[in-house]
Amino acid sequence: MMKYDYLIVGAGLYGAVFAHEMAQAGKTSLVIDRRSHVAGNTYTRSVHGINVHEYGAHIFHTSNEEVWAYINRFAKFNHYINSPLAVYKDELYNMPFNMNTFHALWGVRTPEEAQAKIAEQIASLDIGEPQNLEEQALSLVGPDVYEKLIKGYTEKQWGRKCTELPSFIIRRLPLRFTYNNNYFNDIYQGIPIGGYTQIVDRLLDADGITVRLDTDFKDIAEQPDGQGIRIRLAGNTVECERLLYTGAIDEYYDYCYGPLAYRSVRFETEELSKPDFQGNAVVNYTEAFDRDAAEDQQSGKPFTRIIEHKHFEAENNGIDEIPTTIISREYSQEWKPGIEPYYPVNDDENTALYEKYKARATEDEKRGIRFGGRLGHYKYYDMDKVIEAALEAVAAER
Ligand code: UDP
């Protein structure tokens, strides 16, 4: 009978970091993934010399020295700084909210003028401690910014009213009174030159790691008998001491308490025969979209943003070196079985539901089962936080 120390379900960043570190500690891992490629949603694929972020824009940013040093061992990073634009009807704004945005909105030039304008707008509202995303946004930036740059985008992105969403979602975005279009406040930021897939390939390229793609845990799992995890692989029984599961926690437990909500994304990707489509990697379309409104059916923007992939790596130069360009329009949709889950919906209802699954998971920890990653922890993790959490799990295993 074949034996491994770990069965790792999911060859994304969390699973790969965990497997790599365990291999360094002399442990063996069998890493399986139901997809036909590694790297999870960080997967990038080279098309005509352009690294396409197949599952949406991934921009690495962190203030954690250890995580930055760690990821740099597996790829060389460029100096990409994310500076998205926002299009609202026929108006164009810089993101995140900063002096360039405020100047374009109100003609103000100094931080004092911008702060006074926002204070004046907020004064007319009566919001105490913000209870939801709408109140949080209004009390930070006032109604003008909220109406043009937040409300429509957020409701398209989450398919829920801003009054029903948790405020932490909007606190991800910086608010600045300087002329600085950097989307992130972190010390370190960049894109791996050559894409993300190489990082996971290198993490998994270690003695003691076996990778099996196109392999769904559900199809191979045998009833765990308390003595370890038993699976059937290519006609053989394989026994693994412990399990790391980075898929969706509710799916693992057969949705026994009901399904958790996720947002999914549909990408409409096309290659255009011109070197540059939008002059920037990320352009958000912040106006609302009403599928029943005749005007929106004509000229509305049902997508949240357009990503132009070559801009992640070409930076200021080199855009014209490749004669074509690849763009992806992102359409946000509610997750249903059969499509990929992307974003956990961490509202009150789903957080409470997750707590139930987590209680079961805590029980199962005693049997050597551990959950991890965005789907296993049901948490809106950025990549650096995924690595941080994986390294913490490694430390806990040792
Ligand atoms: N957001 C917004 N307007 C924008 C961009 C973002 O209101 O133009 C809000 C929206 O609620 C979104 C949240 O900020 O869900 C976080 O945005 P971020 O770009 O961090 O989301 P991600 O890149 O993870 O999809």
Tab-separated table of C-alpha atoms and ligand atoms in Angstrom:
chain	number	residue	atom	x	y	z
A	1	MET	CA	0.000	0.000	0.000
A	2	MET	CA	1.283	3.497	-0.890
A	3	LYS	CA	1.695	5.876	2.012
A	4	TYR	CA	2.120	9.612	2.348
A	5	ASP	CA	2.347	11.800	5.388
A	6	TYR	CA	-0.097	14.308	3.875
A	7	LEU	CA	-2.882	14.348	1.379
A	8	ILE	CA	-3.194	17.939	0.196
A	9	VAL	CA	-6.378	18.770	-1.642
A	10	GLY	CA	-5.820	21.814	-3.843
A	11	ALA	CA	-2.608	22.794	-5.624
A	12	GLY	CA	-3.109	26.531	-5.066
A	13	LEU	CA	-0.797	28.818	-3.156
A	14	TYR	CA	-1.806	27.564	0.290
A	15	GLY	CA	-1.434	23.889	-0.552
A	16	ALA	CA	1.819	24.430	-2.436
A	17	VAL	CA	3.484	26.425	0.352
A	18	PHE	CA	2.385	23.835	2.883
A	19	ALA	CA	3.631	20.905	0.764
A	20	HIS	CA	6.932	22.655	0.098
A	21	GLU	CA	7.608	23.360	3.758
A	22	MET	CA	6.638	19.856	4.760
A	23	ALA	CA	9.008	18.464	2.150
A	24	GLN	CA	11.793	20.542	3.714
A	25	ALA	CA	10.915	18.883	7.006
A	26	GLY	CA	11.240	15.447	5.408
A	27	LYS	CA	7.504	14.755	5.079
A	28	THR	CA	5.889	13.341	1.967
A	29	SER	CA	2.790	14.819	0.345
A	30	LEU	CA	0.372	13.783	-2.324
A	31	VAL	CA	-1.098	16.966	-3.789
A	32	ILE	CA	-4.272	16.591	-5.826
A	33	ASP	CA	-6.305	19.134	-7.750
A	34	ARG	CA	-9.508	18.706	-9.710
A	35	ARG	CA	-8.330	21.228	-12.275
A	36	SER	CA	-5.873	20.306	-14.989
A	37	HIS	CA	-3.292	22.825	-13.797
A	38	VAL	CA	-1.596	23.876	-10.569
A	39	ALA	CA	-1.624	27.339	-8.951
A	40	GLY	CA	-5.364	27.618	-8.235
A	41	ASN	CA	-6.726	31.054	-9.013
A	42	THR	CA	-3.238	32.543	-9.274
A	43	TYR	CA	-2.733	30.486	-12.453
A	44	THR	CA	-1.324	32.467	-15.371
A	45	ARG	CA	-0.882	31.210	-18.914
A	46	SER	CA	1.333	32.654	-21.619
A	47	VAL	CA	-0.576	33.529	-24.787
A	48	HIS	CA	1.449	35.121	-27.597
A	49	GLY	CA	3.971	36.352	-25.057
A	50	ILE	CA	1.368	37.823	-22.689
A	51	ASN	CA	0.876	36.244	-19.277
A	52	VAL	CA	-2.879	36.029	-18.924
A	53	HIS	CA	-4.282	36.053	-15.375
A	54	GLU	CA	-6.884	33.397	-16.141
A	55	TYR	CA	-8.776	33.819	-12.873
A	56	GLY	CA	-8.610	37.579	-12.589
A	57	ALA	CA	-5.959	40.137	-11.734
A	58	HIS	CA	-3.457	39.014	-9.130
A	59	ILE	CA	-1.198	41.719	-7.815
A	60	PHE	CA	1.161	40.719	-5.076
A	61	HIS	CA	1.439	43.209	-2.231
A	62	THR	CA	2.508	42.825	1.360
A	63	SER	CA	4.074	44.557	4.307
A	64	ASN	CA	5.265	41.296	5.753
A	65	GLU	CA	9.056	41.080	5.305
A	66	GLU	CA	9.076	37.336	5.803
A	67	VAL	CA	6.396	36.718	3.188
A	68	TRP	CA	8.059	39.062	0.681
A	69	ALA	CA	11.428	37.350	1.135
A	70	TYR	CA	9.712	33.983	0.842
A	71	ILE	CA	7.882	34.631	-2.435
A	72	ASN	CA	10.978	36.236	-3.969
A	73	ARG	CA	12.771	32.920	-3.654
A	74	PHE	CA	10.457	31.492	-6.303
A	75	ALA	CA	10.251	34.304	-8.879
A	76	LYS	CA	11.728	37.650	-9.754
A	77	PHE	CA	9.269	40.491	-9.242
A	78	ASN	CA	8.915	43.692	-11.256
A	79	HIS	CA	8.025	47.107	-9.846
A	80	TYR	CA	4.419	47.126	-10.952
A	81	ILE	CA	2.290	49.506	-8.920
A	82	ASN	CA	-1.431	49.013	-9.243
A	83	SER	CA	-3.138	52.293	-10.192
A	84	PRO	CA	-6.607	51.468	-11.463
A	85	LEU	CA	-8.859	53.936	-13.223
A	86	ALA	CA	-12.578	54.205	-12.692
A	87	VAL	CA	-15.005	55.050	-15.458
A	88	TYR	CA	-18.360	56.404	-14.333
A	89	LYS	CA	-20.588	57.134	-17.353
A	90	ASP	CA	-18.394	59.492	-19.414
A	91	GLU	CA	-16.207	60.549	-16.487
A	92	LEU	CA	-12.765	59.156	-15.681
A	93	TYR	CA	-11.241	59.052	-12.188
A	94	ASN	CA	-8.095	57.811	-10.532
A	95	MET	CA	-8.377	55.146	-7.850
A	96	PRO	CA	-8.022	54.639	-4.984
A	97	PHE	CA	-9.670	57.758	-3.535
A	98	ASN	CA	-6.968	60.415	-3.526
A	99	MET	CA	-6.278	64.029	-4.474
A	100	ASN	CA	-6.406	63.203	-8.201
A	101	THR	CA	-9.900	61.773	-7.674
A	102	PHE	CA	-11.039	64.753	-5.586
A	103	HIS	CA	-9.615	67.258	-8.060
A	104	ALA	CA	-11.487	65.598	-10.928
A	105	LEU	CA	-14.701	65.495	-8.870
A	106	TRP	CA	-14.736	68.935	-7.292
A	107	GLY	CA	-11.849	70.959	-8.739
A	108	VAL	CA	-10.147	71.131	-5.313
A	109	ARG	CA	-6.340	71.284	-5.307
A	110	THR	CA	-5.157	71.032	-1.711
A	111	PRO	CA	-5.705	68.392	0.956
A	112	GLU	CA	-7.428	71.008	3.129
A	113	GLU	CA	-9.906	71.861	0.390
A	114	ALA	CA	-10.649	68.177	-0.214
A	115	GLN	CA	-11.084	67.446	3.501
A	116	ALA	CA	-13.366	70.455	3.887
A	117	LYS	CA	-15.479	69.299	0.934
A	118	ILE	CA	-15.843	65.796	2.357
A	119	ALA	CA	-16.559	67.138	5.865
A	120	GLU	CA	-19.283	69.369	4.416
A	121	GLN	CA	-20.844	66.389	2.633
A	122	ILE	CA	-20.670	64.139	5.692
A	123	ALA	CA	-22.082	66.822	8.023
A	124	SER	CA	-25.516	66.517	6.428
A	125	LEU	CA	-25.621	62.774	7.218
A	126	ASP	CA	-26.348	61.339	10.608
A	127	ILE	CA	-24.240	58.214	10.895
A	128	GLY	CA	-22.833	56.967	14.170
A	129	GLU	CA	-20.772	53.808	14.225
A	130	PRO	CA	-21.113	52.460	10.633
A	131	GLN	CA	-23.207	49.296	10.566
A	132	ASN	CA	-22.708	48.289	6.942
A	133	LEU	CA	-20.711	49.059	3.808
A	134	GLU	CA	-22.945	51.949	2.753
A	135	GLU	CA	-22.669	53.712	6.113
A	136	GLN	CA	-18.948	53.026	6.232
A	137	ALA	CA	-18.378	54.456	2.756
A	138	LEU	CA	-20.608	57.499	3.316
A	139	SER	CA	-18.945	58.349	6.587
A	140	LEU	CA	-15.475	58.063	5.053
A	141	VAL	CA	-15.886	59.892	1.752
A	142	GLY	CA	-19.395	61.354	1.568
A	143	PRO	CA	-22.191	60.874	-0.958
A	144	ASP	CA	-20.472	62.104	-4.175
A	145	VAL	CA	-17.682	59.526	-4.082
A	146	TYR	CA	-20.069	56.889	-2.789
A	147	GLU	CA	-22.602	57.387	-5.582
A	148	LYS	CA	-20.092	57.575	-8.431
A	149	LEU	CA	-17.302	55.239	-7.428
A	150	ILE	CA	-18.578	52.790	-4.825
A	151	LYS	CA	-22.280	52.018	-4.890
A	152	GLY	CA	-22.722	50.762	-8.471
A	153	TYR	CA	-19.453	48.847	-8.542
A	154	THR	CA	-20.012	47.190	-5.181
A	155	GLU	CA	-23.581	46.163	-5.943
A	156	LYS	CA	-22.475	44.650	-9.275
A	157	GLN	CA	-19.536	42.942	-7.596
A	158	TRP	CA	-21.451	41.450	-4.689
A	159	GLY	CA	-24.993	41.228	-6.107
A	160	ARG	CA	-26.240	42.657	-2.834
A	161	LYS	CA	-27.213	46.101	-1.569
A	162	CYS	CA	-24.407	48.038	0.097
A	163	THR	CA	-26.609	48.198	3.191
A	164	GLU	CA	-26.405	44.396	3.411
A	165	LEU	CA	-22.642	44.105	3.092
A	166	PRO	CA	-19.986	44.202	5.822
A	167	SER	CA	-18.018	47.425	6.082
A	168	PHE	CA	-14.583	45.740	6.081
A	169	ILE	CA	-14.842	45.199	2.309
A	170	ILE	CA	-14.501	48.902	1.636
A	171	ARG	CA	-11.813	49.407	4.268
A	172	ARG	CA	-9.519	47.391	1.982
A	173	LEU	CA	-9.189	50.535	-0.136
A	174	PRO	CA	-6.919	53.396	0.884
A	175	LEU	CA	-8.263	56.940	1.273
A	176	ARG	CA	-5.540	59.535	0.849
A	177	PHE	CA	-5.160	63.262	0.716
A	178	THR	CA	-2.018	63.106	-1.425
A	179	TYR	CA	-1.601	62.793	-5.192
A	180	ASN	CA	-0.808	59.098	-5.008
A	181	ASN	CA	-2.620	56.576	-7.212
A	182	ASN	CA	-1.080	53.472	-5.634
A	183	TYR	CA	-3.981	51.116	-4.849
A	184	PHE	CA	-2.150	49.533	-1.940
A	185	ASN	CA	-0.492	50.907	1.168
A	186	ASP	CA	1.869	47.968	1.507
A	187	ILE	CA	5.645	48.381	1.473
A	188	TYR	CA	6.205	45.710	-1.175
A	189	GLN	CA	4.334	45.221	-4.428
A	190	GLY	CA	4.957	43.653	-7.818
A	191	ILE	CA	4.125	41.046	-10.402
A	192	PRO	CA	6.305	37.960	-10.889
A	193	ILE	CA	8.075	38.359	-14.224
A	194	GLY	CA	6.910	35.365	-16.265
A	195	GLY	CA	3.676	34.892	-14.312
A	196	TYR	CA	2.520	33.130	-11.155
A	197	THR	CA	2.378	29.533	-12.311
A	198	GLN	CA	6.163	29.188	-12.119
A	199	ILE	CA	6.002	30.017	-8.379
A	200	VAL	CA	3.714	27.107	-7.649
A	201	ASP	CA	5.634	24.839	-10.035
A	202	ARG	CA	8.810	25.584	-8.088
A	203	LEU	CA	7.141	25.183	-4.707
A	204	LEU	CA	5.894	21.759	-5.745
A	205	ASP	CA	9.165	20.723	-7.332
A	206	ALA	CA	10.637	19.196	-4.185
A	207	ASP	CA	11.595	15.691	-3.147
A	208	GLY	CA	8.686	14.040	-1.408
A	209	ILE	CA	5.915	15.839	-3.325
A	210	THR	CA	3.719	13.995	-5.820
A	211	VAL	CA	1.153	15.971	-7.815
A	212	ARG	CA	-1.971	14.486	-9.423
A	213	LEU	CA	-4.113	16.822	-11.510
A	214	ASP	CA	-7.639	16.217	-12.849
A	215	THR	CA	-8.273	14.380	-9.599
A	216	ASP	CA	-11.325	15.214	-7.535
A	217	PHE	CA	-11.166	14.365	-3.836
A	218	LYS	CA	-14.835	13.317	-3.910
A	219	ASP	CA	-14.121	10.656	-6.534
A	220	ILE	CA	-11.211	9.047	-4.730
A	221	ALA	CA	-11.947	9.433	-1.021
A	222	GLU	CA	-12.804	6.329	0.931
A	223	GLN	CA	-14.564	6.674	4.226
A	224	PRO	CA	-11.944	7.881	6.696
A	225	ASP	CA	-11.766	5.265	9.426
A	226	GLY	CA	-10.122	7.299	12.141
A	227	GLN	CA	-6.736	5.762	11.360
A	228	GLY	CA	-5.816	8.236	8.665
A	229	ILE	CA	-7.100	9.215	5.269
A	230	ARG	CA	-7.647	6.499	2.731
A	231	ILE	CA	-8.076	7.116	-0.989
A	232	ARG	CA	-8.204	5.046	-4.182
A	233	LEU	CA	-5.885	6.289	-6.890
A	234	ALA	CA	-5.443	4.493	-10.232
A	235	GLY	CA	-6.632	1.228	-8.708
A	236	ASN	CA	-4.371	1.477	-5.671
A	237	THR	CA	-5.218	2.195	-2.105
A	238	VAL	CA	-3.234	5.111	-0.744
A	239	GLU	CA	-3.021	5.902	2.919
A	240	CYS	CA	-2.196	9.383	4.175
A	241	GLU	CA	-1.566	10.227	7.798
A	242	ARG	CA	-3.114	13.661	7.620
A	243	LEU	CA	-5.278	15.775	5.331
A	244	LEU	CA	-4.976	19.413	4.316
A	245	TYR	CA	-8.133	20.458	2.508
A	246	THR	CA	-8.048	23.800	0.668
A	247	GLY	CA	-11.336	23.397	-1.196
A	248	ALA	CA	-14.616	24.836	0.026
A	249	ILE	CA	-15.324	23.750	3.596
A	250	ASP	CA	-19.083	23.431	3.007
A	251	GLU	CA	-18.485	21.138	0.041
A	252	TYR	CA	-16.228	18.928	2.182
A	253	TYR	CA	-19.095	18.446	4.628
A	254	ASP	CA	-21.603	17.835	1.813
A	255	TYR	CA	-23.342	21.132	2.558
A	256	CYS	CA	-24.794	19.539	5.690
A	257	TYR	CA	-25.732	22.934	7.178
A	258	GLY	CA	-26.610	24.396	3.766
A	259	PRO	CA	-24.336	26.017	1.193
A	260	LEU	CA	-22.200	29.043	2.030
A	261	ALA	CA	-22.552	31.944	-0.413
A	262	TYR	CA	-19.707	32.785	-2.767
A	263	ARG	CA	-19.395	35.206	-5.602
A	264	SER	CA	-18.085	33.873	-8.818
A	265	VAL	CA	-16.672	35.658	-11.841
A	266	ARG	CA	-17.160	35.026	-15.527
A	267	PHE	CA	-14.412	36.311	-17.779
A	268	GLU	CA	-14.959	37.347	-21.346
A	269	THR	CA	-11.457	37.321	-22.761
A	270	GLU	CA	-10.433	38.441	-26.219
A	271	GLU	CA	-7.290	39.206	-28.130
A	272	LEU	CA	-7.380	42.481	-30.029
A	273	SER	CA	-5.216	43.317	-33.023
A	274	LYS	CA	-3.787	46.475	-31.543
A	275	PRO	CA	-0.901	46.901	-29.113
A	276	ASP	CA	-2.816	48.812	-26.441
A	277	PHE	CA	-6.516	48.907	-25.622
A	278	GLN	CA	-6.892	50.997	-22.479
A	279	GLY	CA	-3.424	52.206	-21.477
A	280	ASN	CA	-3.669	50.624	-18.031
A	281	ALA	CA	-3.906	47.160	-16.486
A	282	VAL	CA	-7.162	47.747	-14.601
A	283	VAL	CA	-10.125	49.953	-15.480
A	284	ASN	CA	-13.188	49.717	-13.227
A	285	TYR	CA	-16.671	50.486	-14.519
A	286	THR	CA	-18.382	51.901	-11.488
A	287	GLU	CA	-21.873	52.727	-12.726
A	288	ALA	CA	-24.729	50.463	-11.702
A	289	PHE	CA	-26.268	48.075	-14.192
A	290	ASP	CA	-29.961	47.289	-14.281
A	291	ARG	CA	-30.639	44.407	-16.650
A	292	ASP	CA	-34.315	45.395	-16.922
A	293	ALA	CA	-33.670	49.017	-17.862
A	294	ALA	CA	-33.917	49.700	-21.606
A	295	GLU	CA	-31.104	52.261	-21.464
A	296	ASP	CA	-28.727	49.823	-19.715
A	297	GLN	CA	-29.560	47.123	-22.229
A	298	GLN	CA	-28.403	49.543	-24.942
A	299	SER	CA	-25.271	51.037	-23.476
A	300	GLY	CA	-24.879	49.862	-19.868
A	301	LYS	CA	-21.805	48.279	-18.349
A	302	PRO	CA	-22.740	44.880	-16.914
A	303	PHE	CA	-19.102	44.089	-16.136
A	304	THR	CA	-17.184	45.411	-13.137
A	305	ARG	CA	-13.801	45.921	-14.752
A	306	ILE	CA	-11.622	45.307	-17.764
A	307	ILE	CA	-8.168	43.871	-17.241
A	308	GLU	CA	-5.542	44.362	-19.942
A	309	HIS	CA	-3.040	41.656	-19.095
A	310	LYS	CA	0.112	42.879	-20.825
A	311	HIS	CA	0.221	45.975	-18.610
A	312	PHE	CA	1.069	43.846	-15.573
A	313	GLU	CA	4.467	43.054	-16.967
A	314	ALA	CA	5.259	45.631	-19.627
A	315	GLU	CA	5.085	48.515	-17.129
A	316	ASN	CA	6.001	51.766	-18.896
A	317	ASN	CA	7.943	50.322	-21.775
A	318	GLY	CA	7.490	47.343	-23.996
A	319	ILE	CA	3.755	47.696	-24.631
A	320	ASP	CA	4.324	47.989	-28.389
A	321	GLU	CA	6.718	45.038	-28.550
A	322	ILE	CA	3.782	42.630	-28.805
A	323	PRO	CA	1.454	43.763	-31.626
A	324	THR	CA	-1.729	42.406	-30.037
A	325	THR	CA	-3.300	42.728	-26.611
A	326	ILE	CA	-5.524	40.528	-24.451
A	327	ILE	CA	-8.353	41.925	-22.378
A	328	SER	CA	-10.814	40.321	-19.964
A	329	ARG	CA	-14.154	41.770	-18.993
A	330	GLU	CA	-15.188	40.578	-15.536
A	331	TYR	CA	-18.807	39.717	-14.899
A	332	SER	CA	-19.630	39.027	-11.301
A	333	GLN	CA	-22.225	36.365	-10.577
A	334	GLU	CA	-23.602	34.394	-7.667
A	335	TRP	CA	-21.892	31.048	-7.237
A	336	LYS	CA	-23.834	27.870	-7.880
A	337	PRO	CA	-22.610	24.268	-7.985
A	338	GLY	CA	-20.589	23.562	-11.096
A	339	ILE	CA	-18.898	26.962	-11.388
A	340	GLU	CA	-15.809	28.215	-9.564
A	341	PRO	CA	-16.247	29.967	-6.216
A	342	TYR	CA	-14.052	33.085	-5.913
A	343	TYR	CA	-15.095	35.410	-3.122
A	344	PRO	CA	-16.569	34.284	0.180
A	345	VAL	CA	-19.519	36.493	1.127
A	346	ASN	CA	-18.595	37.313	4.698
A	347	ASP	CA	-21.900	38.867	5.717
A	348	ASP	CA	-23.544	38.077	9.077
A	349	GLU	CA	-25.649	35.197	7.803
A	350	ASN	CA	-22.791	33.405	6.067
A	351	THR	CA	-20.349	34.107	8.858
A	352	ALA	CA	-22.739	32.401	11.274
A	353	LEU	CA	-23.110	29.466	8.890
A	354	TYR	CA	-19.349	29.196	8.500
A	355	GLU	CA	-18.982	29.050	12.288
A	356	LYS	CA	-21.058	25.860	12.256
A	357	TYR	CA	-18.793	24.235	9.694
A	358	LYS	CA	-15.771	25.470	11.598
A	359	ALA	CA	-16.988	23.766	14.767
A	360	ARG	CA	-17.076	20.476	12.861
A	361	ALA	CA	-13.641	21.183	11.434
A	362	THR	CA	-12.273	21.810	14.924
A	363	GLU	CA	-13.536	18.370	15.952
A	364	ASP	CA	-11.942	16.814	12.869
A	365	GLU	CA	-8.600	18.449	13.633
A	366	LYS	CA	-8.139	15.729	16.239
A	367	ARG	CA	-8.202	13.215	13.377
A	368	GLY	CA	-5.459	15.069	11.498
A	369	ILE	CA	-7.698	17.072	9.188
A	370	ARG	CA	-6.896	20.707	8.566
A	371	PHE	CA	-8.551	23.337	6.364
A	372	GLY	CA	-6.794	26.214	4.658
A	373	GLY	CA	-6.929	28.956	2.051
A	374	ARG	CA	-9.674	31.289	0.849
A	375	LEU	CA	-12.184	28.476	0.472
A	376	GLY	CA	-11.124	26.285	3.398
A	377	HIS	CA	-11.155	29.249	5.801
A	378	TYR	CA	-14.012	31.053	4.025
A	379	LYS	CA	-12.025	34.259	4.200
A	380	TYR	CA	-11.361	37.107	1.751
A	381	TYR	CA	-7.588	36.505	1.838
A	382	ASP	CA	-5.049	38.303	-0.339
A	383	MET	CA	-2.126	36.209	-1.564
A	384	ASP	CA	0.275	37.393	1.131
A	385	LYS	CA	-2.228	36.434	3.814
A	386	VAL	CA	-2.579	33.005	2.218
A	387	ILE	CA	1.171	32.480	2.491
A	388	GLU	CA	1.202	33.830	6.047
A	389	ALA	CA	-1.600	31.459	7.039
A	390	ALA	CA	0.077	28.489	5.325
A	391	LEU	CA	3.343	29.180	7.146
A	392	GLU	CA	1.441	29.395	10.431
A	393	ALA	CA	-0.170	26.039	9.706
A	394	VAL	CA	3.267	24.592	8.975
A	395	ALA	CA	4.584	25.896	12.289
A	396	ALA	CA	1.598	24.377	14.074
A	397	GLU	CA	2.222	20.980	12.471
A	398	ARG	CA	5.826	20.819	13.553
B	1	UDP	N1	-14.678	49.033	-4.762
B	1	UDP	C1	-15.464	50.081	-5.181
B	1	UDP	N2	-15.149	50.749	-6.319
B	1	UDP	C2	-14.074	50.406	-7.067
B	1	UDP	C3	-13.250	49.331	-6.631
B	1	UDP	C4	-13.594	48.669	-5.487
B	1	UDP	O1	-16.454	50.408	-4.547
B	1	UDP	O2	-13.845	51.049	-8.123
B	1	UDP	C5	-15.083	48.308	-3.538
B	1	UDP	C6	-15.942	47.099	-3.853
B	1	UDP	O3	-16.882	46.964	-2.807
B	1	UDP	C7	-14.971	45.970	-3.812
B	1	UDP	C8	-14.040	46.407	-2.686
B	1	UDP	O4	-13.948	47.816	-2.861
B	1	UDP	O5	-15.579	44.746	-3.540
B	1	UDP	C9	-12.669	45.772	-2.712
B	1	UDP	O6	-12.067	46.018	-3.957
B	1	UDP	P1	-10.776	45.259	-4.430
B	1	UDP	O7	-10.311	45.917	-5.670
B	1	UDP	O8	-9.845	45.141	-3.290
B	1	UDP	O9	-11.382	43.827	-4.788
B	1	UDP	P2	-10.712	42.566	-5.474
B	1	UDP	O10	-9.545	43.056	-6.270
B	1	UDP	O11	-10.360	41.618	-4.362
B	1	UDP	O12	-11.807	42.072	-6.345
